[in-house]
XYZ file of N, CA, C and O in Angstrom:
424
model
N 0.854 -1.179 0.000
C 0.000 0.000 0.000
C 0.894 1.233 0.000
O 1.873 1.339 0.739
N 0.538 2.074 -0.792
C 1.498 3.622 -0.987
C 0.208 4.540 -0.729
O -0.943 4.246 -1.050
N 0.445 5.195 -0.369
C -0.139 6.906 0.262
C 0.694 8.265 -0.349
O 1.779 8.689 0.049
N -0.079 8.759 -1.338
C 0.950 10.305 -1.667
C 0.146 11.429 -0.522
O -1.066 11.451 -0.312
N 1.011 12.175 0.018
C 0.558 13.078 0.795
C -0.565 14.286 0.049
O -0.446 14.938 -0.989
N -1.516 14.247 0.940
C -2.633 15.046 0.489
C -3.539 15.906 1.558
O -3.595 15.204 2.567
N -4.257 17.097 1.768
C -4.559 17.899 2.980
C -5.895 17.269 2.627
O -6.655 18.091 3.138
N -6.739 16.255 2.033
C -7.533 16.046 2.359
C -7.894 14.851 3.481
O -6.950 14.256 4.001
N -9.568 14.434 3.925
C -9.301 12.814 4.508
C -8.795 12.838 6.133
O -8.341 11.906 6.797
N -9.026 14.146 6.497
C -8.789 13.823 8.114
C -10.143 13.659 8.903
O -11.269 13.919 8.478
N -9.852 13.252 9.940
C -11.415 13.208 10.652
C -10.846 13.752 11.851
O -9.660 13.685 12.172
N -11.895 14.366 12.572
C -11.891 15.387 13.521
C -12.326 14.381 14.862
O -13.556 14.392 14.926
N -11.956 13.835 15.551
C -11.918 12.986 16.362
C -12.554 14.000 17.999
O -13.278 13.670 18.938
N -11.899 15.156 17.680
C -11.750 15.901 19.549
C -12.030 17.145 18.978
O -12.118 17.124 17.751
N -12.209 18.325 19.578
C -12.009 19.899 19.395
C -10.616 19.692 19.309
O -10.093 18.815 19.997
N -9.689 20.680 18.236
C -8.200 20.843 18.082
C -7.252 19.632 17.879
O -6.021 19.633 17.918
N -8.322 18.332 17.595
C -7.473 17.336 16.451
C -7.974 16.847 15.748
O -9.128 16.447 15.900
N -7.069 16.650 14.384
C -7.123 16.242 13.238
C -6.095 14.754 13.095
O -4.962 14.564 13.538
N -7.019 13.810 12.279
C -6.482 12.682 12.521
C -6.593 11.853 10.713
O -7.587 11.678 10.007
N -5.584 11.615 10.540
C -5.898 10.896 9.014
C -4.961 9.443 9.233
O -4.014 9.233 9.992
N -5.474 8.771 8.487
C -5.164 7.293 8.419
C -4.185 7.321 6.796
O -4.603 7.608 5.674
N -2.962 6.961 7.171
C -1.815 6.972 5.938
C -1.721 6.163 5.547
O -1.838 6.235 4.324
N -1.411 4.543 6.171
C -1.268 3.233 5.484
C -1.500 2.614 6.799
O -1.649 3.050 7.941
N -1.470 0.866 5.981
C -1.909 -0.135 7.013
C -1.652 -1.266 6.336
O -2.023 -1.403 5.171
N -1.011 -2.161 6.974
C -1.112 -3.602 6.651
C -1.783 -4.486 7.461
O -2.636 -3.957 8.172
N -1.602 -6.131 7.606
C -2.468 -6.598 8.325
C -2.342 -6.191 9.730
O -3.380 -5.863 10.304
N -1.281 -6.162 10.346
C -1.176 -6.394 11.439
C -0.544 -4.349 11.966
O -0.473 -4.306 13.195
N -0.118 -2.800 11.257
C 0.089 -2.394 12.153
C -0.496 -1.274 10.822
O -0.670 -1.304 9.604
N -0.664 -0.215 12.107
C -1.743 1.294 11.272
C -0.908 2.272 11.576
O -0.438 2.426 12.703
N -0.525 3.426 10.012
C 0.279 4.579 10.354
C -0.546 5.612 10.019
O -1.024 5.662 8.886
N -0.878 6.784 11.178
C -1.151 7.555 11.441
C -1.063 9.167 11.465
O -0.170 9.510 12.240
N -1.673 10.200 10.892
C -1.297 11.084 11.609
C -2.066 11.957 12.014
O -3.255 12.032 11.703
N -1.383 12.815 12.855
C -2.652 13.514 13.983
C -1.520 15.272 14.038
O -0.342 15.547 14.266
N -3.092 16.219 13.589
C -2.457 17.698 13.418
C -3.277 17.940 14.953
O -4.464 17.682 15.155
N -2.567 18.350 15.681
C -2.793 19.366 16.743
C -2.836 20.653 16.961
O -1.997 21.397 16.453
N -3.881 21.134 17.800
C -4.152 22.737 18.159
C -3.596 22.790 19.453
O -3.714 21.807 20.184
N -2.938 23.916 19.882
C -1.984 24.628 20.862
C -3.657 24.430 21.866
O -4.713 24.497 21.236
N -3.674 24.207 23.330
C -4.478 24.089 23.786
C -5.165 23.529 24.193
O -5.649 23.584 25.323
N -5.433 22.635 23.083
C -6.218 20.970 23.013
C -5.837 20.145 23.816
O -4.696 20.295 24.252
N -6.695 18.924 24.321
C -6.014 17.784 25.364
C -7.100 16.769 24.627
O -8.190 16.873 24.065
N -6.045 15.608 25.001
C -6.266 14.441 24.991
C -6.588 14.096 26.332
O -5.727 13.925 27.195
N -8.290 13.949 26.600
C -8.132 13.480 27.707
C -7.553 12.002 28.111
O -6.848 11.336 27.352
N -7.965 11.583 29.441
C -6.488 10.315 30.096
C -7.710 9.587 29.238
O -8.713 10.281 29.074
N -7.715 7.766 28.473
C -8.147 6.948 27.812
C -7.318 5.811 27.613
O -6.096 5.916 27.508
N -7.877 4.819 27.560
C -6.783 3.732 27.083
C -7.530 2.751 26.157
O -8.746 2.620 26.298
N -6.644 1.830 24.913
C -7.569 1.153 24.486
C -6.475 -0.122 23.887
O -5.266 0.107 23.894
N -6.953 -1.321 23.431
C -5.820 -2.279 23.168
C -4.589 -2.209 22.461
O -3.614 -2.842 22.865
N -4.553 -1.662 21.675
C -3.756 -0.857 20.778
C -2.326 -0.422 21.272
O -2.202 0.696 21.771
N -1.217 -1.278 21.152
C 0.343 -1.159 21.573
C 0.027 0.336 20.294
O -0.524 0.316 19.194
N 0.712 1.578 21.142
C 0.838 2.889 19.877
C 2.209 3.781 20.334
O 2.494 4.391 21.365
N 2.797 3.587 19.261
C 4.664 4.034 19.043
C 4.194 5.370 18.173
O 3.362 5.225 17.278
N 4.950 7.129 18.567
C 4.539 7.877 18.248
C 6.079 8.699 17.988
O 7.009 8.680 18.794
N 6.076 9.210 17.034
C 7.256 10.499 16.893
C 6.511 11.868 16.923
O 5.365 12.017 16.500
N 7.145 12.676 17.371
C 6.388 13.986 17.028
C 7.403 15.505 16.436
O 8.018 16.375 17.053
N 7.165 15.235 14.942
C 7.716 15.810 14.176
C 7.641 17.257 14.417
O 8.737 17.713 14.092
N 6.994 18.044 14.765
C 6.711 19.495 15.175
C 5.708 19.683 16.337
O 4.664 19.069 16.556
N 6.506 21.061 17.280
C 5.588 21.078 18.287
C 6.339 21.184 19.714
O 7.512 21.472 19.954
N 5.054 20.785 20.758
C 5.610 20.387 22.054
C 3.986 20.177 22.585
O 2.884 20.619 22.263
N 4.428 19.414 23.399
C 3.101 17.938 23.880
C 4.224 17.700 25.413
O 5.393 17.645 25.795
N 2.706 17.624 25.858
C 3.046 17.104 27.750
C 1.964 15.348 27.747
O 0.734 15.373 27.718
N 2.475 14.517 27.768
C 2.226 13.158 28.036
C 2.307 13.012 29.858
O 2.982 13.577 30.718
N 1.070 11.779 29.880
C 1.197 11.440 31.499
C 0.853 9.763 30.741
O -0.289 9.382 30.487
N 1.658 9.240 30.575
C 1.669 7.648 30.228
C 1.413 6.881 31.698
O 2.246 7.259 32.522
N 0.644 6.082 32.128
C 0.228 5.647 33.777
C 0.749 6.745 34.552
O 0.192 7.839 34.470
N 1.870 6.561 35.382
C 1.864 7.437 36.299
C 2.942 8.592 35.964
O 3.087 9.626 36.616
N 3.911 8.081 34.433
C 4.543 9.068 34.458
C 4.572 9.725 33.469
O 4.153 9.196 32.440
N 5.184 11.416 33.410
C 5.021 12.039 32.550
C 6.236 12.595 31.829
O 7.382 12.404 32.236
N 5.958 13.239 30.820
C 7.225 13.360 29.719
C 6.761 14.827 29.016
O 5.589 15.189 28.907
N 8.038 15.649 28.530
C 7.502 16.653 27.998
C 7.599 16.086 26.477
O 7.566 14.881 26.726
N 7.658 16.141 25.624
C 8.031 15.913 24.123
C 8.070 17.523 23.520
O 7.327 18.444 23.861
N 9.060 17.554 22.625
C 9.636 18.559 21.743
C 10.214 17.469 20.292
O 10.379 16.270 20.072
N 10.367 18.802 19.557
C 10.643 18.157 18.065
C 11.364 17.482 18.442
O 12.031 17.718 19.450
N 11.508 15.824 17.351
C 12.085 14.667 17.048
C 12.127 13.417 18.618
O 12.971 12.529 18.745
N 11.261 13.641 19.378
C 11.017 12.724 20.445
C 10.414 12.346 20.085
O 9.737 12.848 19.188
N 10.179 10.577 20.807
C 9.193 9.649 20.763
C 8.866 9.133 21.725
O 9.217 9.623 22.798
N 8.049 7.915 21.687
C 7.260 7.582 22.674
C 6.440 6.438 22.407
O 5.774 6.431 21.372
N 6.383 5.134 23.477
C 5.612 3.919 23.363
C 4.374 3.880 24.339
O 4.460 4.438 25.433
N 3.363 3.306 24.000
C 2.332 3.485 25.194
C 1.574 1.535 24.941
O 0.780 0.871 24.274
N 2.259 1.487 25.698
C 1.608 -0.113 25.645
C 0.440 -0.286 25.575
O -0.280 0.674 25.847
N -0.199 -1.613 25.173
C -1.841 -1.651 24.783
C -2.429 -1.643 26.458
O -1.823 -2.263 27.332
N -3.457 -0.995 26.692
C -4.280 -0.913 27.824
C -3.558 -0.136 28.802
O -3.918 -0.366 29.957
N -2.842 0.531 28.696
C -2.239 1.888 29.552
C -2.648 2.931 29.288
O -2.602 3.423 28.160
N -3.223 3.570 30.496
C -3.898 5.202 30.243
C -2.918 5.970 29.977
O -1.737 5.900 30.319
N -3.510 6.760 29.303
C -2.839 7.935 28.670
C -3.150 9.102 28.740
O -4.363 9.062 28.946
N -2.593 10.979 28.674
C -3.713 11.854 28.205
C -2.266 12.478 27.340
O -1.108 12.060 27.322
N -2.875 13.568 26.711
C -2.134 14.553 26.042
C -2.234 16.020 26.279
O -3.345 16.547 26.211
N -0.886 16.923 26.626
C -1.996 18.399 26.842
C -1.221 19.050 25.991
O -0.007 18.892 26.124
N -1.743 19.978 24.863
C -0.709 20.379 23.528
C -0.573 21.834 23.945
O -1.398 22.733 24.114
N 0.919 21.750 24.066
C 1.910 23.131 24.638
C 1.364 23.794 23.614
O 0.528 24.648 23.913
N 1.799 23.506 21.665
C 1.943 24.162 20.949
C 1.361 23.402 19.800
O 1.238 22.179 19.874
N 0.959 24.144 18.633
C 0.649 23.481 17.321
C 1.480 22.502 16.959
O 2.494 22.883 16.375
N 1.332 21.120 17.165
C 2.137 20.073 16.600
C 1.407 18.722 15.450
O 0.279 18.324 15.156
N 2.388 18.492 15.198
C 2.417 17.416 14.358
C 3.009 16.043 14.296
O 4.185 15.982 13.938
N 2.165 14.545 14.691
C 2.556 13.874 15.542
C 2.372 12.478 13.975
O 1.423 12.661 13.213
N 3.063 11.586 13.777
C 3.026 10.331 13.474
C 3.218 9.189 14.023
O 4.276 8.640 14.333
N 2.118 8.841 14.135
C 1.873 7.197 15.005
C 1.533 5.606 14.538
O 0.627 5.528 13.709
N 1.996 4.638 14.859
C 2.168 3.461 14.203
C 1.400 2.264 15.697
O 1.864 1.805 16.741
N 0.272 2.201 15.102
C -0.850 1.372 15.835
C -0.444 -0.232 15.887
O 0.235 -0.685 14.965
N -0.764 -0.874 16.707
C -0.780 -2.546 16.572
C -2.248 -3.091 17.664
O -2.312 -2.428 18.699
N -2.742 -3.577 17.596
C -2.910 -3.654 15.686
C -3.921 -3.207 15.195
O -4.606 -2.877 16.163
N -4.685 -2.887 13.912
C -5.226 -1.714 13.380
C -6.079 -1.390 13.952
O -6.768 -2.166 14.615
N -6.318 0.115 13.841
C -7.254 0.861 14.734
C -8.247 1.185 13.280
O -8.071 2.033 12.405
N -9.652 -0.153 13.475
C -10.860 0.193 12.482
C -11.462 0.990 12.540
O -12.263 1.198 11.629
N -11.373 1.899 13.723
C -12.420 3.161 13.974
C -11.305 4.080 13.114
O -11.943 5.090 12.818
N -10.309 4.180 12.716
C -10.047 5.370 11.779
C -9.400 4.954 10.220
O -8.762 5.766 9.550
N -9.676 3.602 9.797
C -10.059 3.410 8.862
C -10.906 4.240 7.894
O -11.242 3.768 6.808
């Protein structure tokens, strides 16, 4: 499966994110998610092992009990069924790689 980059095809999941589905094979889903300065992810968890880079920006993570700031070119693992939240410092831009596929953003 190939994906050419395109601004259409995101779905609006939260107030201040944008979320589009890039590729997928059987077993893992690549992602990406535009963020608004402001916005939170509230805390959630769901089966889904999800490995994230975050290409532009700055993002405050509380992965179970601990937390992390992220700035350009950091990453980050969140094992399947571990709460999570997100609180977005700044306008960022995040790519994430699901296991295994997430059909709700199909």
């Amino acid at each position: 499966m190939f994906e050419k980059k395109t601004d259409s095809g995101y779905l609006k999941p939260a107030k201040g994110v944008q979320l589009k589905s890039l590729v997928h094979g059987e077993k893992t889903h690549l992602c990406e998610f535009k963020l608004e300065k402001g916005s939170m992810l509230p805390a959630h968890s769901h089966p889904h092992e999800q490995t994230g880079y975050l290409i532009a920006g700055h993002l405050k993570f509380r992965i179970g009990d601990k937390t992390f700031d992220a700035t350009n070119g950091d990453s980050w693992n969140v094992p399947g069924g571990m709460e999570h939240a997100v609180e977005v410092l700044e306008d960022s831009v995040v790519v994430e790689v699901f296991f295994p596929l997430r059909q709700e953003y199909l």
